Tab-separated table of C-alpha atoms in Angstrom:
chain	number	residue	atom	x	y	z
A	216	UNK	CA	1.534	-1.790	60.459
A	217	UNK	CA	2.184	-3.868	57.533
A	218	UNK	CA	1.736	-7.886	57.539
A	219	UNK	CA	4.097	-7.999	54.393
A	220	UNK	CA	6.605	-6.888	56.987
A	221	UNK	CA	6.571	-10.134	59.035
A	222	UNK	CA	7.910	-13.125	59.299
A	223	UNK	CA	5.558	-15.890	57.457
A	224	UNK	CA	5.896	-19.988	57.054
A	225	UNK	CA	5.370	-21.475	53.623
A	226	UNK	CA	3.297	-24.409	53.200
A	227	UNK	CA	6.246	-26.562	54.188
A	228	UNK	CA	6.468	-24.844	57.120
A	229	UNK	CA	9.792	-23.409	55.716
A	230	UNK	CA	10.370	-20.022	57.208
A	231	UNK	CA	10.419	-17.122	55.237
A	232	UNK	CA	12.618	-13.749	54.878
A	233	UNK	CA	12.682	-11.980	58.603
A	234	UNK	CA	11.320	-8.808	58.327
A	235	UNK	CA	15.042	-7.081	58.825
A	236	UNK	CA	15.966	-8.411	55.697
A	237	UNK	CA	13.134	-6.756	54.050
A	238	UNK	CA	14.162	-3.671	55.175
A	239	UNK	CA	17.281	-3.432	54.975
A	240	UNK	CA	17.506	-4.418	51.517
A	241	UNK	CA	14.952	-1.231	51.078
A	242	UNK	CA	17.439	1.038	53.063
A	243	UNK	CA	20.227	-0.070	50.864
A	244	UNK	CA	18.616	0.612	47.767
A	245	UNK	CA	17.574	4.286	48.955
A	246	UNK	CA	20.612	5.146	50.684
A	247	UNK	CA	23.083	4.289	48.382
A	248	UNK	CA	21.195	3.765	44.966
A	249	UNK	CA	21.943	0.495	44.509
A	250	UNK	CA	20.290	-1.615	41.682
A	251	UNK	CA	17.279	-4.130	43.346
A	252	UNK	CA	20.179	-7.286	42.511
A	253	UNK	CA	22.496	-5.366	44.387
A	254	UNK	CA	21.474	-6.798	47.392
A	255	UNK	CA	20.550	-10.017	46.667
A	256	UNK	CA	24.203	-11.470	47.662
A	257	UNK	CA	23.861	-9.236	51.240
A	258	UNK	CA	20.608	-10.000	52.102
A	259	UNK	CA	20.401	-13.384	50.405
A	260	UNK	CA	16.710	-12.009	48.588
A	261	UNK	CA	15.941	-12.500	45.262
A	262	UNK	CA	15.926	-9.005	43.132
A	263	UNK	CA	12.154	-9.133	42.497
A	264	UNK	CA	11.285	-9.427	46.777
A	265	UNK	CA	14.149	-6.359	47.303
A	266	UNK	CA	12.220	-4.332	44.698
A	267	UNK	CA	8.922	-4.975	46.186
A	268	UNK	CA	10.231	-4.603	49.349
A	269	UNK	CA	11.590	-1.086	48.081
A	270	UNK	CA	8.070	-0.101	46.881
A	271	UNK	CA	6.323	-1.390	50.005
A	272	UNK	CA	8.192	0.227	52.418
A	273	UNK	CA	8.225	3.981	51.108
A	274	UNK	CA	4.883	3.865	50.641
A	275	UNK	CA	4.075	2.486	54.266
A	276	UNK	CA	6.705	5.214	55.521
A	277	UNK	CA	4.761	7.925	53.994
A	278	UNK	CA	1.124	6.584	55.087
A	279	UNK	CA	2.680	6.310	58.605
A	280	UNK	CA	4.675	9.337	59.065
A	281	UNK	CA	3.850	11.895	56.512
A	282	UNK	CA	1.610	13.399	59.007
A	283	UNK	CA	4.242	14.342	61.628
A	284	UNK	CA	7.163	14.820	59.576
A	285	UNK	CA	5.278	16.542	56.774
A	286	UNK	CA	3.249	18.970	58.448
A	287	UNK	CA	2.930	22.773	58.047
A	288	UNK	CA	4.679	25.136	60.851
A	289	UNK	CA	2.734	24.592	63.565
A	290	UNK	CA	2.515	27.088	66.741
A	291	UNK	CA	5.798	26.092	68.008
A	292	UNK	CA	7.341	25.666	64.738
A	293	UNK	CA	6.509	29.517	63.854
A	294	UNK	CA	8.254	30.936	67.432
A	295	UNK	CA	10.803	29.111	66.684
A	296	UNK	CA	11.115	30.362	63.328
A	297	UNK	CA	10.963	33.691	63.984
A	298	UNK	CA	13.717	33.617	66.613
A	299	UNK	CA	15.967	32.427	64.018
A	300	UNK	CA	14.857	35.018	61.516
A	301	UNK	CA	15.309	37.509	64.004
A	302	UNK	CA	18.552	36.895	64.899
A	303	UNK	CA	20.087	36.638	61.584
A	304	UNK	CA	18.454	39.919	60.587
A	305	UNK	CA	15.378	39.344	58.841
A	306	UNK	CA	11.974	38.935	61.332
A	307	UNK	CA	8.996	37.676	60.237
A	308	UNK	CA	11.316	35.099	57.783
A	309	UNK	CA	10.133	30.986	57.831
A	310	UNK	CA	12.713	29.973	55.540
A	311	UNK	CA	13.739	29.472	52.656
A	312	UNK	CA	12.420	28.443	48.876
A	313	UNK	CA	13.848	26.977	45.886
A	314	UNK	CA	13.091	24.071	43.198
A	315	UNK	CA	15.490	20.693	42.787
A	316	UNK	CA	15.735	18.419	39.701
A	317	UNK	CA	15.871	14.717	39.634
A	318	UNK	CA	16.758	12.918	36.358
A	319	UNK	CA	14.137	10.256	35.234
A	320	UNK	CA	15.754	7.652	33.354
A	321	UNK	CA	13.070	5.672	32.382
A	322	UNK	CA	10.559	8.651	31.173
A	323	UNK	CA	8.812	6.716	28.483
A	324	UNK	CA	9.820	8.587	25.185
A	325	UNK	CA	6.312	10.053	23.976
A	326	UNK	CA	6.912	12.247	27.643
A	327	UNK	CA	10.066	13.465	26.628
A	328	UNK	CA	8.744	16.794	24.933
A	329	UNK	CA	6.981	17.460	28.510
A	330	UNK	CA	9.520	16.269	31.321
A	331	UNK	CA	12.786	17.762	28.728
A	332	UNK	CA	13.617	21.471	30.423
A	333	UNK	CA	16.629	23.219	30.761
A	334	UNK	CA	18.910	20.076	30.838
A	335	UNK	CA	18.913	17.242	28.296
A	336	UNK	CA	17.296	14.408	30.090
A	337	UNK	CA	13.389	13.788	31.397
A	338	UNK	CA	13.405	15.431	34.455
A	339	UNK	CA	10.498	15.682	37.794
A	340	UNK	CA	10.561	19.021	40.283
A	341	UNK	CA	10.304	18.964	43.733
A	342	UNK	CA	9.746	22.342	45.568
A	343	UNK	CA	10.738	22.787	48.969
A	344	UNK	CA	10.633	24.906	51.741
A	345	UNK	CA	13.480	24.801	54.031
A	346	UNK	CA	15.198	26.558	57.447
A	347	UNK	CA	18.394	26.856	58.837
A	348	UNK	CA	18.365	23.397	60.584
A	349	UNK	CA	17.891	21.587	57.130
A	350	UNK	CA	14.245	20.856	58.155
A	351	UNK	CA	11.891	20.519	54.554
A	352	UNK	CA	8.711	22.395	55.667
A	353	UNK	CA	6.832	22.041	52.391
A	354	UNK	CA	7.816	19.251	49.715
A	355	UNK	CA	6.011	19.401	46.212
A	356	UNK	CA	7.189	16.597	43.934
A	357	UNK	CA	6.174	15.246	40.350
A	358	UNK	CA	6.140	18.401	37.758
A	359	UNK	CA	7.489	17.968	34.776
A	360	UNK	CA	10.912	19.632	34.523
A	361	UNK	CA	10.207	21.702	31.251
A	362	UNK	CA	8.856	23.895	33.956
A	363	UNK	CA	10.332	26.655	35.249
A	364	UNK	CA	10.151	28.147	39.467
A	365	UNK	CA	7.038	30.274	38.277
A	366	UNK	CA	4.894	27.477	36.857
A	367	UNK	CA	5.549	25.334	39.647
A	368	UNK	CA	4.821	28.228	41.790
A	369	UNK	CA	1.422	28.796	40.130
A	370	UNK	CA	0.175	24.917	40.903
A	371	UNK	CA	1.818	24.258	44.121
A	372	UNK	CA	0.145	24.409	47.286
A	373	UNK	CA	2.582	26.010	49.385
A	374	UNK	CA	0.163	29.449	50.128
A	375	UNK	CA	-2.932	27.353	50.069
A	376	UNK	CA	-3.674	27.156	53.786
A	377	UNK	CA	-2.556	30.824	53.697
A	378	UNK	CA	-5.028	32.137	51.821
A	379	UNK	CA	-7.722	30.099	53.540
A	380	UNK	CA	-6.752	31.609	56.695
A	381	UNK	CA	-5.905	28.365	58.431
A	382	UNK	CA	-2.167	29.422	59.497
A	383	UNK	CA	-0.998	30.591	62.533
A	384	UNK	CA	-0.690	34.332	62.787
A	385	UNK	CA	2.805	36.301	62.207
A	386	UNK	CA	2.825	39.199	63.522
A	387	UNK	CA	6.097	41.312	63.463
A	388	UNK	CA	7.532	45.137	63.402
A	389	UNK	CA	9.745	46.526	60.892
A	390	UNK	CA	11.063	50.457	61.113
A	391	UNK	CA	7.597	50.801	62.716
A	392	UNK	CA	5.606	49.073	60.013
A	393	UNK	CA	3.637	46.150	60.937
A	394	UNK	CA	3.462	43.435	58.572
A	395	UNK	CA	1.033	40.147	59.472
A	396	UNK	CA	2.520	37.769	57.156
A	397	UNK	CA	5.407	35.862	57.233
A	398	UNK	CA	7.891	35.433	54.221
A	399	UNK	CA	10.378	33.278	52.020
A	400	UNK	CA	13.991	34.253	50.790
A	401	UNK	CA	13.583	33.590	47.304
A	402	UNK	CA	16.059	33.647	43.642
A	403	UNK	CA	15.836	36.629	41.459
A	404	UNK	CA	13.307	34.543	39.154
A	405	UNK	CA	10.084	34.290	41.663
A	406	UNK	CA	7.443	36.693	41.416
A	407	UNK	CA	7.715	40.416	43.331
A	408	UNK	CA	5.042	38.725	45.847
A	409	UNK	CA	4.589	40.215	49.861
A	410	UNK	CA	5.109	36.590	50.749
A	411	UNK	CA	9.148	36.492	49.017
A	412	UNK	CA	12.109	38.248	49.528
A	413	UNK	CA	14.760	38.544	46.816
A	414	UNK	CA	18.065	39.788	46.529
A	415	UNK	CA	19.461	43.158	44.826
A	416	UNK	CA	20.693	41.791	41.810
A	417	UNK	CA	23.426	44.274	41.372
A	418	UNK	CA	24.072	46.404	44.662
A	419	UNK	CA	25.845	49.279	44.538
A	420	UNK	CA	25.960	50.483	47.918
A	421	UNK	CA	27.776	49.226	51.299
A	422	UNK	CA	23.761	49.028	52.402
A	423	UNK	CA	22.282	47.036	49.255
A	424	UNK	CA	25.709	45.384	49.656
A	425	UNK	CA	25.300	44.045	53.235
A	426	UNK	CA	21.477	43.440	52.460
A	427	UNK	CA	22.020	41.032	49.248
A	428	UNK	CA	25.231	39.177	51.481
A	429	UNK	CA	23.250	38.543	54.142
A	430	UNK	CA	19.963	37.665	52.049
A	431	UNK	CA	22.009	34.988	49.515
A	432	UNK	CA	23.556	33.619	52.536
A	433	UNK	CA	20.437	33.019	54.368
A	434	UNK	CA	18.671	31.644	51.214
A	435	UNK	CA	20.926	28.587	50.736
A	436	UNK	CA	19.163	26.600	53.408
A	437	UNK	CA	17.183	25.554	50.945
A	438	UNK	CA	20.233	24.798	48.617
A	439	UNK	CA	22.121	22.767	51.641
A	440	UNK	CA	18.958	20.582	52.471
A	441	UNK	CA	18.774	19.626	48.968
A	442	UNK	CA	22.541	18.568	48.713
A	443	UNK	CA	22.285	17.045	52.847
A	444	UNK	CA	19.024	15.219	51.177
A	445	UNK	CA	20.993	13.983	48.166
A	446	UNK	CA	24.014	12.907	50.347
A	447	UNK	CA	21.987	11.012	52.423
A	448	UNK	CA	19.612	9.301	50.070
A	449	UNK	CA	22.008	8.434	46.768
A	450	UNK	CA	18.866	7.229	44.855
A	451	UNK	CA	17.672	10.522	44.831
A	452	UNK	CA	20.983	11.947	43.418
A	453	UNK	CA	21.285	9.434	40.384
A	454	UNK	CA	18.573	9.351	38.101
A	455	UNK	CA	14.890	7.564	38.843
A	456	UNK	CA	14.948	3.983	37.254
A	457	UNK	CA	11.372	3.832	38.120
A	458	UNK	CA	8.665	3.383	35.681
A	459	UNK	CA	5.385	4.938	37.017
A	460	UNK	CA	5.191	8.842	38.134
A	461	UNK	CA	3.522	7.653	41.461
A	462	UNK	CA	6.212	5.454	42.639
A	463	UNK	CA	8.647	7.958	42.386
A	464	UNK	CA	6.664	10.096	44.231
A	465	UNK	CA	6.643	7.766	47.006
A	466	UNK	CA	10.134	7.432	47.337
A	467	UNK	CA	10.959	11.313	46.974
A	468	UNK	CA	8.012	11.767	49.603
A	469	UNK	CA	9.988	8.263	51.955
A	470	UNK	CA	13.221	10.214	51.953
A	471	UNK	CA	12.050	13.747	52.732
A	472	UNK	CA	10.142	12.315	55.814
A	473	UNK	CA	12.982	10.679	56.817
A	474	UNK	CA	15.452	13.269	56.576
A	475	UNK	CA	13.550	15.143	58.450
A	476	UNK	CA	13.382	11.978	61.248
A	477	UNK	CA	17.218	12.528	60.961
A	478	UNK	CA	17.205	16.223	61.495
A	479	UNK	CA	14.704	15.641	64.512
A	480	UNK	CA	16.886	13.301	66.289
A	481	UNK	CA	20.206	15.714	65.671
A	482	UNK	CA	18.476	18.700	67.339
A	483	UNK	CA	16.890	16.656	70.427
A	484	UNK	CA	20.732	14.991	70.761
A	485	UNK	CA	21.800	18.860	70.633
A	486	UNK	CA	24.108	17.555	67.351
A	487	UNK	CA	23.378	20.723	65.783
A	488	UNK	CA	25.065	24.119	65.891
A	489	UNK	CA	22.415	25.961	65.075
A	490	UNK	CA	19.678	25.915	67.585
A	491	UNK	CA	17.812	29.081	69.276
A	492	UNK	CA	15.669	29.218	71.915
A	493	UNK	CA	11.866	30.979	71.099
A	494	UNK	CA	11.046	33.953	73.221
A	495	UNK	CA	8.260	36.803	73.390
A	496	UNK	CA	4.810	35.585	73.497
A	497	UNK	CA	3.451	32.258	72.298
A	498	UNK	CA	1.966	31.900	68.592
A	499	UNK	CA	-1.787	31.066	68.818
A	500	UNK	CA	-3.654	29.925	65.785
A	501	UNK	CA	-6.520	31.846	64.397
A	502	UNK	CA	-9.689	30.201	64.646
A	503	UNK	CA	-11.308	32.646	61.750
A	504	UNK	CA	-11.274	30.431	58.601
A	505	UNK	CA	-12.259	32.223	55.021
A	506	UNK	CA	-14.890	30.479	54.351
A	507	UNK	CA	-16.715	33.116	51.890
A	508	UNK	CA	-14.685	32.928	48.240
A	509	UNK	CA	-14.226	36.620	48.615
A	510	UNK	CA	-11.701	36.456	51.832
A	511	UNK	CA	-10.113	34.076	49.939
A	512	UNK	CA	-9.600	35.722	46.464
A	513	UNK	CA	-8.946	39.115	49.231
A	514	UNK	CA	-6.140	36.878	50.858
A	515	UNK	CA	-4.688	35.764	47.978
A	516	UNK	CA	-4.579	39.479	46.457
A	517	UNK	CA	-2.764	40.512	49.941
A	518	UNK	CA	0.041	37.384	48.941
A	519	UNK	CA	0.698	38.876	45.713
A	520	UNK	CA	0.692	42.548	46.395
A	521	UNK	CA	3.818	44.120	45.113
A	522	UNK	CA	3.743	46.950	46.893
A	523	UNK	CA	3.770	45.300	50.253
A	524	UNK	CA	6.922	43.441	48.768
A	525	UNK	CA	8.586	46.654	47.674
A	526	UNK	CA	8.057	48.114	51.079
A	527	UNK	CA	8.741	44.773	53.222
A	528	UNK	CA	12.182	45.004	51.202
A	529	UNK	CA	12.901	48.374	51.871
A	530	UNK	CA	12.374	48.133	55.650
A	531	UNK	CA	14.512	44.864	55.675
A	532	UNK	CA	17.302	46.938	53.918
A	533	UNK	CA	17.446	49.429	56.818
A	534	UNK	CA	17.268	46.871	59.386
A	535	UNK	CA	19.723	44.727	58.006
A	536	UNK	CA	22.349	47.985	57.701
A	537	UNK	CA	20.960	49.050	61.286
A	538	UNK	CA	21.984	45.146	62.873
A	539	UNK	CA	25.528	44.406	60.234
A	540	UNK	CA	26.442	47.617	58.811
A	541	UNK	CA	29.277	47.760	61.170
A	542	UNK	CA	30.671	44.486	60.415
């Protein structure tokens, strides 16, 4: 895809680095957060080829795979998602949402007022979406981390193709209320939107009980492909020695795609425990885009009705005590 990624003669006719040597100095950098001269001894590169080598491959990872491994749900996807909602209680559920924090080391200092939150050093956001096989659905990257969930909430585009009607329907029963929209397990500190559910922050009740054990537990998905991401990619666990916002985008954006490349290849090997099968009828997509602005301001009021969300909750209450309440 690349010609950077070949093997070339100099004018000596002297050959040049093989193109394994190029990448695996950039797989040891982002898999176990080595320095760029870290390397050199290894793959007998100088630090300045390893670092460019680094930078050239994420970005020619994302170009060439972002599309497949970071796509929305398609039609598949959303069966599938629903069977594993519906069999640990919660139908209509696509996973799970939360925000992650990666240090940035090299923030220049007339940024640090903007990128200083909750923790002491510059820090970027990435919000994901993520289900029970660790797959990262949606991956928003590059906010600065005096943010909080809600701000990055209110500029990410994780509803976007919702509200513009360009989703595959979700249709799904609850204590005989029909609901056409699917939904995240959030934290108590998201919004009370139809598209979230939360947890009861202090249940006192063997029914609120069951419903905020079963909710937290289902929520860390999110929380375990974070940590699985981290684990497998140790430059995303240290802080970002980068110096430009883009480039470490590109790298957070190279090692989501290919953790999901990872998780693909476990569940076609059948490596992973959790695995369901989708049944009912097939998910189509809806042809019927909202294409006037008032569908889509009307679609986005349906997202963040509370009232749906109320209801949504209570039904999931009763059907979670209906399905574990004898447990």
């Amino acid at each position: 895809y690349d010609g950077y990624f070949t093997q070339k003669r100099s004018a000596s006719g002297a050959l040049g680095l093989h193109p394994l040597q190029k990448i695996t100095a950039a797989m040891r950098m982002l898999t176990y957060g080595i320095a760029a001269d870290g390397a050199d001894e290894y793959i007998r590169s100088a630090e300045a080829t390893n670092l460019e080598s680094c930078k050239k491959f994420v970005i020619k990872v994302c170009e060439v795979f972002g599309e497949r491994y970071l796509r929305s749900p398609n039609e598949e996807d959303i069966a599938r998602l629903l069977a594993i909602g519906e069999e640990r209680g919660f139908p209509g559920m696509l996973g799970s949402i939360d925000c992650m924090h990666w240090g940035w080391k090299n923030c220049p200092k007339k940024w640090h007022g903007m990128f200083k939150g909750h923790v002491s050093e510059p820090t970027m956001i990435l919000e994901a979406v993520a289900s029970q096989d660790l797959w990262i659905w949606h991956a928003y990257f590059g906010l600065p981390g005096s943010l909080n969930d809600i701000n990055v909430l209110q500029r990410s585009p994780v509803f976007t193709k919702l509200a513009e009607g360009q989703t595959p329907p979700v249709n799904y029963s609850i204590n005989g209320h029909q609901y056409t929209m699917g939904y995240y397990l959030a934290d108590g500190i998201y919004p009370r939107w139809a598209t979230f559910v939360k947890s009861i922050p202090a249940p006192d009740t063997r029914k609120h009980k069951t419903f905020a054990k079963r909710q937290e537990g289902a929520r860390k998905d999110v929380e375990r492909a974070f940590g699985v991401l981290q684990s497998r990619f140790a430059i995303v666990r240290g802080p970002a020695k980068g110096w430009k916002r883009k480039e470490i985008g590109d790298v957070m954006k190279a090692c989501v795609i290919m953790h999901n490349m990872i998780v693909e290849e476990e569940r076609q090997t059948g490596r992973q425990s959790c695995t369901f099968e989708a049944t009912g009828e097939r998910v189509t997509v809806s042809r019927t885009h909202a294409e006037q602005l008032s569908s889509f301001i009307q679609m986005t009021h349906r997202i963040r009705n509370q009232g749906e969300h109320d209801q949504l909750k209570l039904d999931l209450i009763d059907h979670v005590w209906q399905k574990f309440g004898n447990e």
